[in-house]
Coordinates of C-alpha atoms in Angstrom, one line a residue:
R81 CA 55.0 63.1 3.2
E82 CA 51.4 63.7 2.6
T83 CA 51.2 60.9 0.0
E84 CA 52.9 58.5 2.5
R85 CA 50.3 59.6 5.2
M86 CA 47.4 58.9 2.9
L87 CA 48.7 55.5 1.8
L88 CA 49.3 54.4 5.3
A89 CA 45.9 55.7 6.4
A90 CA 44.1 53.8 3.6
T91 CA 45.9 50.6 4.4
A92 CA 45.4 51.0 8.2
L93 CA 41.7 51.7 7.7
G94 CA 41.1 48.3 5.9
L95 CA 43.2 46.4 8.4
G96 CA 41.6 48.2 11.3
L97 CA 38.1 47.2 10.2
A98 CA 39.1 43.6 9.7
S99 CA 40.9 43.6 13.1
A100 CA 37.9 45.1 14.8
R101 CA 35.6 42.4 13.4
D102 CA 38.0 39.7 14.6
I103 CA 38.1 41.0 18.2
G104 CA 34.4 41.4 18.8
V105 CA 33.4 45.0 17.9
P106 CA 29.7 44.5 17.2
E107 CA 28.6 44.7 13.5
S108 CA 26.0 47.3 14.5
V109 CA 28.8 49.6 15.8
Q110 CA 30.9 49.0 12.7
N111 CA 28.0 49.8 10.4
G112 CA 27.1 52.9 12.4
Y113 CA 30.7 54.3 12.2
F114 CA 31.7 57.0 9.8
L115 CA 35.3 58.0 9.6
G116 CA 36.0 61.5 11.0
R117 CA 32.5 61.9 12.5
S118 CA 31.9 59.2 15.0
G119 CA 34.3 60.4 17.7
D120 CA 37.2 58.8 19.6
V121 CA 35.0 56.8 22.0
I122 CA 31.6 55.2 21.5
F123 CA 29.4 54.2 24.5
M124 CA 26.7 51.5 24.2
P125 CA 24.4 50.0 26.9
E126 CA 24.8 46.3 27.4
Q127 CA 21.1 45.7 26.8
L128 CA 19.6 47.2 23.6
P129 CA 15.9 47.0 22.8
E130 CA 15.3 44.8 19.8
D131 CA 11.7 45.7 19.3
S132 CA 11.6 47.7 16.1
V133 CA 8.6 46.6 13.9
M134 CA 6.9 47.5 10.7
M135 CA 3.2 47.1 9.9
L136 CA 2.3 46.6 6.3
L137 CA -1.1 47.9 5.0
G138 CA -2.6 47.3 1.6
D139 CA -3.4 43.6 1.4
A140 CA -4.2 43.8 -2.3
H141 CA -0.5 44.2 -3.0
L142 CA 1.0 41.9 -0.3
N143 CA 1.7 38.2 -0.5
E144 CA -0.3 35.9 1.8
K145 CA 2.8 34.8 3.6
V146 CA 5.1 37.6 4.9
P147 CA 8.5 36.9 6.4
D148 CA 9.0 37.4 10.1
T149 CA 11.9 39.8 9.8
C150 CA 13.2 42.4 7.4
P151 CA 16.4 44.4 7.5
L152 CA 15.9 48.1 8.1
K153 CA 17.8 49.0 4.9
G154 CA 15.6 46.6 2.9
V155 CA 12.5 48.9 3.2
R156 CA 13.5 51.1 0.3
D157 CA 13.8 48.1 -2.0
I158 CA 10.3 46.8 -1.0
V159 CA 8.8 50.1 -2.2
S160 CA 10.9 50.1 -5.4
Q161 CA 9.8 46.6 -6.2
A162 CA 6.1 47.4 -5.5
F163 CA 6.2 50.3 -7.9
G164 CA 7.9 48.2 -10.5
M165 CA 11.2 50.1 -10.5
T166 CA 14.4 48.3 -11.6
G167 CA 17.7 48.4 -9.8
T168 CA 16.7 47.0 -6.4
S169 CA 19.6 45.3 -4.7
E170 CA 17.5 42.3 -3.5
R171 CA 14.1 41.0 -4.5
S172 CA 11.6 40.9 -1.7
S173 CA 9.0 38.3 -1.0
F174 CA 6.7 40.9 0.7
V175 CA 4.9 42.3 -2.3
K176 CA 3.2 40.8 -5.3
D177 CA 5.0 41.2 -8.6
D178 CA 1.9 42.0 -10.5
V179 CA 2.6 44.2 -13.5
F180 CA -1.0 45.1 -14.1
N181 CA -2.0 45.8 -10.5
R182 CA 0.7 48.0 -9.0
P183 CA 0.0 50.4 -6.1
T184 CA 0.0 54.1 -7.0
L185 CA 0.5 55.4 -3.5
N186 CA 3.1 54.6 -0.8
F187 CA 2.7 56.1 2.6
L188 CA 5.2 55.7 5.3
V189 CA 4.5 56.6 8.9
N190 CA 7.7 56.6 11.0
I191 CA 7.5 57.0 14.8
H192 CA 10.7 57.4 16.9
G193 CA 10.7 56.6 20.6
I194 CA 8.4 53.6 20.6
G195 CA 8.8 49.9 20.0
K196 CA 6.8 46.7 20.5
D197 CA 8.1 46.3 24.1
T198 CA 6.8 49.8 25.0
V199 CA 3.4 49.0 23.4
E200 CA 3.1 45.9 25.6
K201 CA 4.5 47.6 28.8
Y202 CA 2.1 50.5 28.7
N203 CA -0.8 48.5 27.3
L204 CA -1.3 50.5 24.1
H205 CA -4.2 48.3 23.0
N206 CA -5.1 50.3 19.9
I207 CA -1.6 50.0 18.4
N208 CA -1.5 46.4 19.5
A209 CA -4.7 45.8 17.7
L210 CA -3.3 47.5 14.6
M211 CA -0.3 45.2 14.7
G212 CA -2.7 42.2 15.1
N213 CA -4.9 43.2 12.1
H214 CA -2.0 43.8 9.7
A215 CA 1.1 42.0 8.6
T216 CA 3.8 43.0 11.1
V217 CA 7.5 42.2 10.7
R218 CA 10.4 42.8 13.0
L219 CA 13.1 45.1 11.7
D220 CA 16.6 43.9 12.2
G221 CA 20.1 44.9 11.1
I222 CA 19.8 48.2 12.9
S223 CA 23.1 50.1 13.3
Y224 CA 24.4 51.8 16.5
P225 CA 24.2 54.5 17.7
R226 CA 20.4 54.5 17.3
T227 CA 20.0 58.2 16.8
P228 CA 16.6 59.1 15.1
L229 CA 18.0 61.0 12.1
S230 CA 20.6 58.4 11.4
L231 CA 17.9 55.6 11.4
S232 CA 15.5 57.6 9.3
V233 CA 18.2 58.2 6.6
S234 CA 19.0 54.4 6.7
L235 CA 15.3 53.7 6.3
A236 CA 14.9 56.1 3.4
T237 CA 18.2 55.3 1.5
G238 CA 18.7 51.6 2.2
E239 CA 22.3 52.3 3.3
E240 CA 24.1 52.1 6.7
P241 CA 25.6 55.3 8.4
N242 CA 29.1 54.1 7.3
V243 CA 27.9 54.8 3.8
H244 CA 25.5 57.7 4.0
G245 CA 27.5 59.5 6.7
I246 CA 24.6 60.8 8.8
V247 CA 25.7 59.4 12.2
A248 CA 23.5 61.6 14.4
D249 CA 21.5 64.9 14.5
V250 CA 24.7 66.7 15.5
W251 CA 28.3 65.6 15.6
Q252 CA 31.8 67.1 15.7
E253 CA 34.0 67.1 12.6
N254 CA 37.5 68.7 12.5
G255 CA 36.7 70.4 15.7
N256 CA 33.5 72.0 14.4
K257 CA 29.9 71.2 15.3
E258 CA 28.0 69.9 12.3
Q259 CA 24.3 69.2 11.8
G260 CA 22.8 66.4 9.7
L261 CA 21.1 67.4 6.5
F262 CA 22.1 71.1 6.9
G263 CA 24.6 72.8 4.5
N264 CA 26.7 70.1 2.7
N265 CA 25.9 67.4 5.2
H266 CA 23.6 65.4 2.9
P267 CA 23.9 61.8 2.0
E268 CA 25.0 61.2 -1.6
V269 CA 22.5 58.3 -1.8
A270 CA 19.1 58.3 -3.4
N271 CA 16.1 57.9 -1.0
I272 CA 12.7 56.5 -1.7
A273 CA 11.3 59.8 -3.0
D274 CA 14.4 60.3 -5.3
L275 CA 13.8 56.9 -6.9
V276 CA 10.2 57.5 -7.6
T277 CA 10.6 61.0 -8.9
Q278 CA 13.6 60.1 -11.1
Y279 CA 11.9 56.9 -12.5
Y280 CA 8.5 58.4 -13.1
G281 CA 9.3 62.0 -13.6
D282 CA 8.3 65.3 -12.0
E283 CA 4.6 64.4 -12.1
S284 CA 5.0 62.2 -9.1
L285 CA 3.8 63.7 -5.8
A286 CA 6.5 63.6 -3.0
I287 CA 5.3 64.8 0.4
S288 CA 7.6 64.7 3.5
V289 CA 6.6 66.2 6.9
S290 CA 8.0 66.0 10.4
G291 CA 8.4 68.0 13.6
S292 CA 12.1 68.2 12.8
Y293 CA 13.6 70.1 9.8
A294 CA 16.3 67.5 9.2
E295 CA 13.8 64.7 9.5
S296 CA 11.6 66.2 6.9
R297 CA 14.6 66.4 4.5
A298 CA 15.5 62.8 5.1
F299 CA 12.5 61.6 3.2
A300 CA 12.2 64.4 0.7
P301 CA 13.7 64.2 -2.8
H302 CA 16.9 66.1 -3.5
K303 CA 15.4 67.6 -6.7
I304 CA 12.6 70.1 -5.8
T305 CA 9.7 70.4 -8.2
E306 CA 6.2 71.9 -8.1
N307 CA 4.9 68.5 -6.8
T308 CA 7.4 68.4 -4.0
F309 CA 6.2 69.2 -0.5
S310 CA 8.5 69.2 2.5
Y311 CA 7.3 70.7 5.8
Y312 CA 8.6 70.9 9.4
F313 CA 7.4 72.4 12.7
D314 CA 8.8 75.8 13.4
P315 CA 8.4 76.7 17.1
M316 CA 9.0 80.4 16.4
S317 CA 6.0 80.7 14.0
E318 CA 4.1 77.9 15.8
G319 CA 3.2 76.1 12.7
F320 CA 4.4 73.8 9.9
V321 CA 6.4 75.7 7.3
S322 CA 8.0 74.7 4.0
A323 CA 11.5 73.3 4.0
G324 CA 11.5 73.1 0.2
G325 CA 8.9 72.9 -2.6
S326 CA 5.4 74.1 -2.8
P327 CA 4.0 76.3 0.1
D328 CA 0.4 75.1 -0.4
L329 CA 0.3 72.9 2.7
K330 CA 1.5 75.4 5.4
W331 CA -0.4 75.3 8.7
S332 CA -0.7 77.4 11.8
L333 CA -1.2 76.1 15.3
A334 CA -2.6 79.4 16.5
E335 CA -5.3 79.4 13.8
T336 CA -6.3 75.9 14.6
L337 CA -6.6 76.7 18.3
E338 CA -8.8 79.7 17.6
N339 CA -11.3 77.4 15.8
I340 CA -10.7 74.2 17.7
G341 CA -14.4 74.0 18.7
N342 CA -15.4 73.8 15.0
S343 CA -12.5 71.6 13.8
D344 CA -12.4 67.9 13.5
I345 CA -9.2 67.6 15.5
E346 CA -11.3 66.1 18.3
E347 CA -11.4 62.9 16.2
L348 CA -7.8 62.1 17.2
W349 CA -9.0 61.6 20.8
T350 CA -12.0 59.4 20.1
R351 CA -10.4 56.3 21.6
I352 CA -9.2 58.2 24.7
K353 CA -12.8 59.4 25.3
M354 CA -14.1 55.9 24.8
S355 CA -11.9 54.8 27.7
G356 CA -13.3 57.5 30.0
G357 CA -10.5 60.1 29.4
D358 CA -10.5 63.5 27.6
V359 CA -8.2 66.1 26.0
I360 CA -9.2 69.7 26.9
Y361 CA -7.7 72.9 25.6
N362 CA -7.2 75.6 28.3
Q363 CA -7.2 78.9 26.5
N364 CA -6.2 80.9 29.7
D365 CA -2.8 79.3 30.1
N366 CA -2.5 78.1 26.5
S367 CA -2.1 74.4 27.4
F368 CA -3.8 71.1 27.0
L369 CA -5.0 68.9 29.9
V370 CA -4.8 65.3 29.1
K371 CA -6.7 62.6 31.0
S372 CA -5.8 59.5 29.2
S373 CA -8.3 57.2 31.0
A374 CA -11.0 57.2 33.6
S375 CA -8.5 56.2 36.4
S376 CA -5.6 58.5 35.3
S377 CA -4.7 61.9 36.6
N378 CA -4.5 65.1 34.4
V379 CA -1.2 65.9 32.7
Q380 CA -0.6 69.4 31.4
L381 CA 1.1 70.0 28.1
K382 CA 2.2 73.6 27.7
L383 CA 2.3 75.1 24.2
E384 CA 4.9 77.6 25.3
D385 CA 7.2 74.6 25.7
P386 CA 8.7 73.7 22.3
V387 CA 8.8 69.9 23.0
D388 CA 5.2 69.8 24.3
A389 CA 4.1 72.0 21.4
M390 CA 5.8 69.7 18.8
L391 CA 3.9 66.7 20.2
L392 CA 0.5 68.2 19.7
A393 CA 1.4 70.0 16.5
E394 CA 2.7 66.8 14.8
L395 CA -0.6 65.0 15.6
F396 CA -2.7 68.0 14.6
Y397 CA -0.9 68.5 11.3
A398 CA -1.0 64.8 10.3
K399 CA -4.7 64.9 10.6
T400 CA -5.0 68.3 8.8
L401 CA -2.6 67.2 6.0
I402 CA -4.6 64.1 5.2
K403 CA -7.8 66.1 5.1
K404 CA -6.2 68.6 2.7
L405 CA -5.0 65.8 0.4
A406 CA -8.5 64.4 0.3
T407 CA -10.3 67.7 -0.3
N408 CA -7.9 69.7 -2.4
T409 CA -8.9 69.1 -6.1
K410 CA -5.4 69.5 -7.5
L411 CA -3.7 67.2 -5.0
Q412 CA -6.4 64.6 -5.1
T413 CA -6.1 64.5 -8.9
K414 CA -2.4 63.8 -8.5
I415 CA -3.0 61.1 -6.0
S416 CA -5.7 59.4 -8.1
D417 CA -3.8 59.3 -11.4
S418 CA -1.6 56.4 -12.5
T419 CA 1.7 58.0 -11.5
P420 CA 3.2 56.6 -8.2
D421 CA 3.3 59.1 -5.3
T422 CA 4.9 59.0 -1.9
I423 CA 3.8 60.4 1.5
S424 CA 6.2 60.3 4.5
I425 CA 5.2 61.4 8.0
S426 CA 7.9 61.1 10.5
F427 CA 7.1 61.8 14.2
R428 CA 10.0 63.0 16.3
S429 CA 8.1 64.4 19.3
L430 CA 7.7 61.1 21.2
D431 CA 11.4 60.6 21.3
A432 CA 11.9 64.3 22.4
I433 CA 9.3 63.9 25.2
E434 CA 11.2 60.8 26.5
N435 CA 14.6 62.6 26.3
K436 CA 13.2 65.5 28.3
Y437 CA 11.0 63.8 30.9
G438 CA 12.2 60.2 31.0
Y439 CA 10.9 56.8 30.0
D440 CA 8.9 56.3 33.2
S441 CA 7.5 59.8 33.4
K442 CA 3.8 60.6 33.3
Q443 CA 4.4 63.0 30.4
Y444 CA 5.9 60.2 28.2
Q445 CA 3.1 57.8 29.2
T446 CA 0.5 60.5 28.3
A447 CA 2.2 61.1 24.9
L448 CA 2.0 57.3 24.3
K449 CA -1.7 57.3 25.0
L450 CA -2.2 60.2 22.6
F451 CA -0.4 58.3 19.8
D452 CA -2.3 55.1 20.8
S453 CA -5.6 57.0 20.1
A454 CA -4.5 58.9 17.0
L455 CA -2.4 56.4 15.0
P456 CA -5.2 54.0 13.9
L457 CA -7.2 57.0 12.7
I458 CA -4.2 58.4 10.8
A459 CA -3.5 55.0 9.2
H460 CA -7.1 54.6 8.1
K461 CA -7.4 58.1 6.6
L462 CA -4.2 57.6 4.7
G463 CA -5.5 54.4 3.2
E464 CA -8.7 56.1 2.1
L465 CA -6.7 58.4 -0.2
A466 CA -6.2 55.5 -2.5
P467 CA -8.5 52.7 -1.2
S468 CA -7.5 49.8 -3.5
S469 CA -4.1 51.1 -4.7
H470 CA -1.9 51.8 -1.7
L471 CA 1.0 50.2 0.0
G472 CA 1.3 51.6 3.5
M473 CA 4.1 51.1 6.1
I474 CA 3.9 52.1 9.8
V475 CA 7.3 51.8 11.4
L476 CA 7.8 51.8 15.2
M477 CA 11.5 52.6 15.2
G478 CA 12.2 51.0 18.6
S479 CA 12.0 51.8 22.3
P480 CA 14.3 54.4 23.7
V481 CA 17.9 53.4 24.3
G482 CA 18.7 53.8 28.0
L483 CA 22.3 55.0 28.1
D484 CA 23.5 56.2 31.5
K485 CA 24.8 59.5 30.5
K486 CA 25.2 60.6 34.1
A487 CA 27.8 57.8 34.8
I488 CA 29.7 58.7 31.7
A489 CA 29.7 62.5 32.5
E490 CA 31.0 61.7 36.0
Q491 CA 33.9 59.6 34.6
V492 CA 34.8 62.3 32.1
K493 CA 34.8 64.9 34.9
H494 CA 36.8 62.5 37.2
L495 CA 39.5 62.0 34.5
S496 CA 39.6 65.8 33.8
L497 CA 39.0 65.2 30.1
S498 CA 38.3 68.3 28.1
S499 CA 35.4 66.8 26.2
D500 CA 31.8 67.8 25.7
T501 CA 29.2 65.2 26.6
E502 CA 26.7 66.9 24.3
Y503 CA 27.4 64.4 21.6
L504 CA 26.9 61.2 23.6
P505 CA 27.1 58.3 22.8
F506 CA 30.1 59.8 20.9
L507 CA 32.9 61.3 22.8
Y508 CA 35.4 63.6 21.1
L509 CA 38.7 64.0 22.8
K510 CA 41.0 67.0 22.3
D511 CA 44.3 66.7 20.5
S512 CA 46.2 67.1 23.8
V513 CA 44.8 63.8 25.0
K514 CA 45.9 60.5 23.7
P515 CA 42.5 58.9 22.7
S516 CA 43.6 55.3 23.0
H517 CA 44.8 55.8 26.6
A518 CA 41.8 57.8 27.7
C519 CA 39.4 55.3 26.1
R520 CA 41.0 52.4 28.0
V521 CA 40.9 54.2 31.3
L522 CA 37.2 55.1 30.7
R523 CA 36.4 51.5 29.8
M524 CA 38.2 50.2 32.9
N525 CA 36.5 52.6 35.3
L526 CA 33.0 51.9 33.8
D527 CA 33.6 48.2 34.0
V528 CA 34.7 48.4 37.6
E529 CA 31.5 50.3 38.5
S530 CA 29.4 47.7 36.7
S531 CA 27.7 50.6 34.9
G532 CA 26.1 48.4 32.2
I533 CA 27.9 50.4 29.5
K534 CA 30.2 49.0 26.8
T535 CA 33.0 51.2 25.7
F536 CA 34.5 51.1 22.2
C537 CA 37.6 52.9 21.1
S538 CA 38.1 54.3 17.7
S539 CA 41.8 54.6 18.1
D540 CA 43.7 52.1 20.2
I541 CA 46.7 50.8 18.2
D542 CA 49.1 50.8 21.1
H543 CA 47.6 47.6 22.7
G544 CA 45.3 46.5 19.9
D545 CA 42.1 46.2 21.9
Y546 CA 40.3 48.1 19.2
Y547 CA 42.1 49.0 16.1
S548 CA 42.0 52.6 14.8
F549 CA 39.0 53.6 12.7
A550 CA 39.2 57.4 12.8
S551 CA 42.9 58.2 13.1
V552 CA 46.3 56.6 12.6
D553 CA 49.5 57.2 14.7
L554 CA 52.2 57.7 12.1
M555 CA 56.0 57.7 12.8
S556 CA 58.1 60.6 11.7
S557 CA 61.3 60.1 9.8
S558 CA 63.3 60.3 13.0
G559 CA 61.3 57.4 14.5
S560 CA 59.4 59.4 17.1
S561 CA 55.7 59.3 17.4
S562 CA 53.9 62.2 15.7
T563 CA 50.5 63.6 16.6
N564 CA 47.3 61.8 15.4
S565 CA 46.4 62.6 11.9
T566 CA 42.7 62.3 10.9
V567 CA 42.2 61.3 7.3
T568 CA 38.8 62.1 6.0
V569 CA 36.8 60.0 3.5
E570 CA 37.0 62.8 0.9
E571 CA 40.8 62.8 1.2
L572 CA 40.9 59.0 0.7
K573 CA 38.6 59.3 -2.3
K574 CA 40.9 61.9 -3.9
F575 CA 44.0 59.9 -3.1
Q576 CA 42.5 56.7 -4.6
I577 CA 41.6 58.6 -7.8
V578 CA 45.0 60.2 -8.2
L579 CA 46.8 56.9 -7.3
W580 CA 45.0 54.7 -9.8
L581 CA 45.0 57.2 -12.6
S582 CA 48.7 57.7 -12.1
L583 CA 49.3 53.9 -12.1
A584 CA 47.2 53.6 -15.3
L585 CA 49.1 56.3 -17.1
A586 CA 52.4 54.9 -16.0
F587 CA 51.5 51.4 -17.3
T588 CA 50.2 52.9 -20.5
L589 CA 53.5 54.7 -21.1
L590 CA 55.5 51.6 -20.2
A591 CA 53.5 49.5 -22.6
G592 CA 54.1 52.1 -25.4
V593 CA 57.9 52.2 -24.8
C594 CA 58.0 48.4 -24.7
G595 CA 56.0 48.2 -27.9
F596 CA 58.4 50.5 -29.7
C597 CA 61.5 48.6 -28.4
C598 CA 60.1 45.2 -29.5
M599 CA 58.9 46.3 -32.9
E600 CA 60.2 44.4 -35.9
Y601 CA 61.5 46.5 -38.8
E602 CA 62.4 45.9 -42.5
R603 CA 63.7 48.2 -45.2
D604 CA 61.1 50.2 -46.9
T605 CA 60.3 48.6 -50.3
L606 CA 59.8 52.0 -51.9
L607 CA 62.9 53.7 -50.6
F608 CA 65.2 50.7 -51.1
S609 CA 63.8 49.3 -54.3
K610 CA 66.4 47.5 -56.5
R611 CA 64.5 48.5 -59.7
R612 CA 64.6 52.2 -60.4
I613 CA 61.8 53.6 -62.5
K614 CA 63.2 55.0 -65.7
E615 CA 62.2 58.5 -66.5
P616 CA 60.7 59.0 -70.0
S617 CA 63.1 60.6 -72.5
R618 CA 62.5 64.2 -73.5
G619 CA 63.4 63.6 -77.1

């Protein structure tokens, strides 16, 4: 029975994906789907921002003509090719293939919650100038859902979520809440740092920092060495702490604030001050007052709030990190040697600010102005670490996706579905609910209300609108419909191994038997010799 279930599930999975492609499920949804993790229903807004861009720094290692577009999963191969590493899936026309003049430093600055459209809408002229002064390409082939961690893992590994399995920061699997890059939930795919440290050895410097623990792990190598540095912002200790590797780069927000008058943090706000604004620390209530321009009003960012604190901490630490790399003798020696090194800085705070306050909120607009002032300085300082031998990338991962979660929650409540909207855009339905029926009703209701939301079902084999991805309705021996059985990827892998090994052994045995049966035989010339050897006489 179990073997039959596995065989039917494996067959249905392949047919289901082919059927889904034929009936119009977007390729981005298919690429973002991972069996057993992506829920029973997936919601997507009708209009998705297509404004993800990547700026390339390091003209000495770039070709004069750079293509207009690049797939998100192709970024890893660009770095691999630049460093002269073999095994890239596709050769890129971005970088020069100069054996005698390869870069020794790759830095990647990844910012979630901002795209080219947002830069233009809110007149972020410093970032706009940065795009104008450097080769800028549009990133395409981006999967859905566009959750920050999933996109970062795709950027780092060169694989889609349907391969690396990190579909979101959190998801539900077998009824349990799971977190990406915690425990065993790690992609079994090499990222950029893995390739560099494996190809060039443990001497390569691999630094990965982010306001999020999981995000810091997305760009860190799996193997930890003395030259591995992975750091994330911990709200409890109010500082950046080590997520693996050397603790030499730890940082405290409290210590920085105590000496803020004597620090060079103020450099981050130079462009804001040039436009008539200011950023002032108020020690009495432990907050920052931000006046982004001469005509704007003050916006308060409270350090007791973990989201506000992460915004300022990420910017402060990026500046402090670069200064440490430039002044620390040991680290500067590593960067200046001939062994390639990687530095990844992934900003999650801008996306968190937008999720908390909204896209049109004054807090989000203020955060954008802070990044508009700080980003050119951060990019310039990173380039100075290896002036003529760096390949830099600044990725604006895209404007926030505006999914009307309130409309979805109202429909879930209206239909009395026992499901948690915490995981949106995924919706996980309980075993007592038939997912295909509930999905069709949700889709119909949202379409009637013209909500601007597309609804995709992961299991709808009754009417075939969307074929089953995650589960298969199997018929029992009596012919009645049984409950949905979810077959995981691991089970399918094990089944395939057992199936093909068994078939190989069976064919080997059959070939051996046939060989014996068809063998030609003759009388042995020694046993059946007509001439007998005469024994010598004893006389």
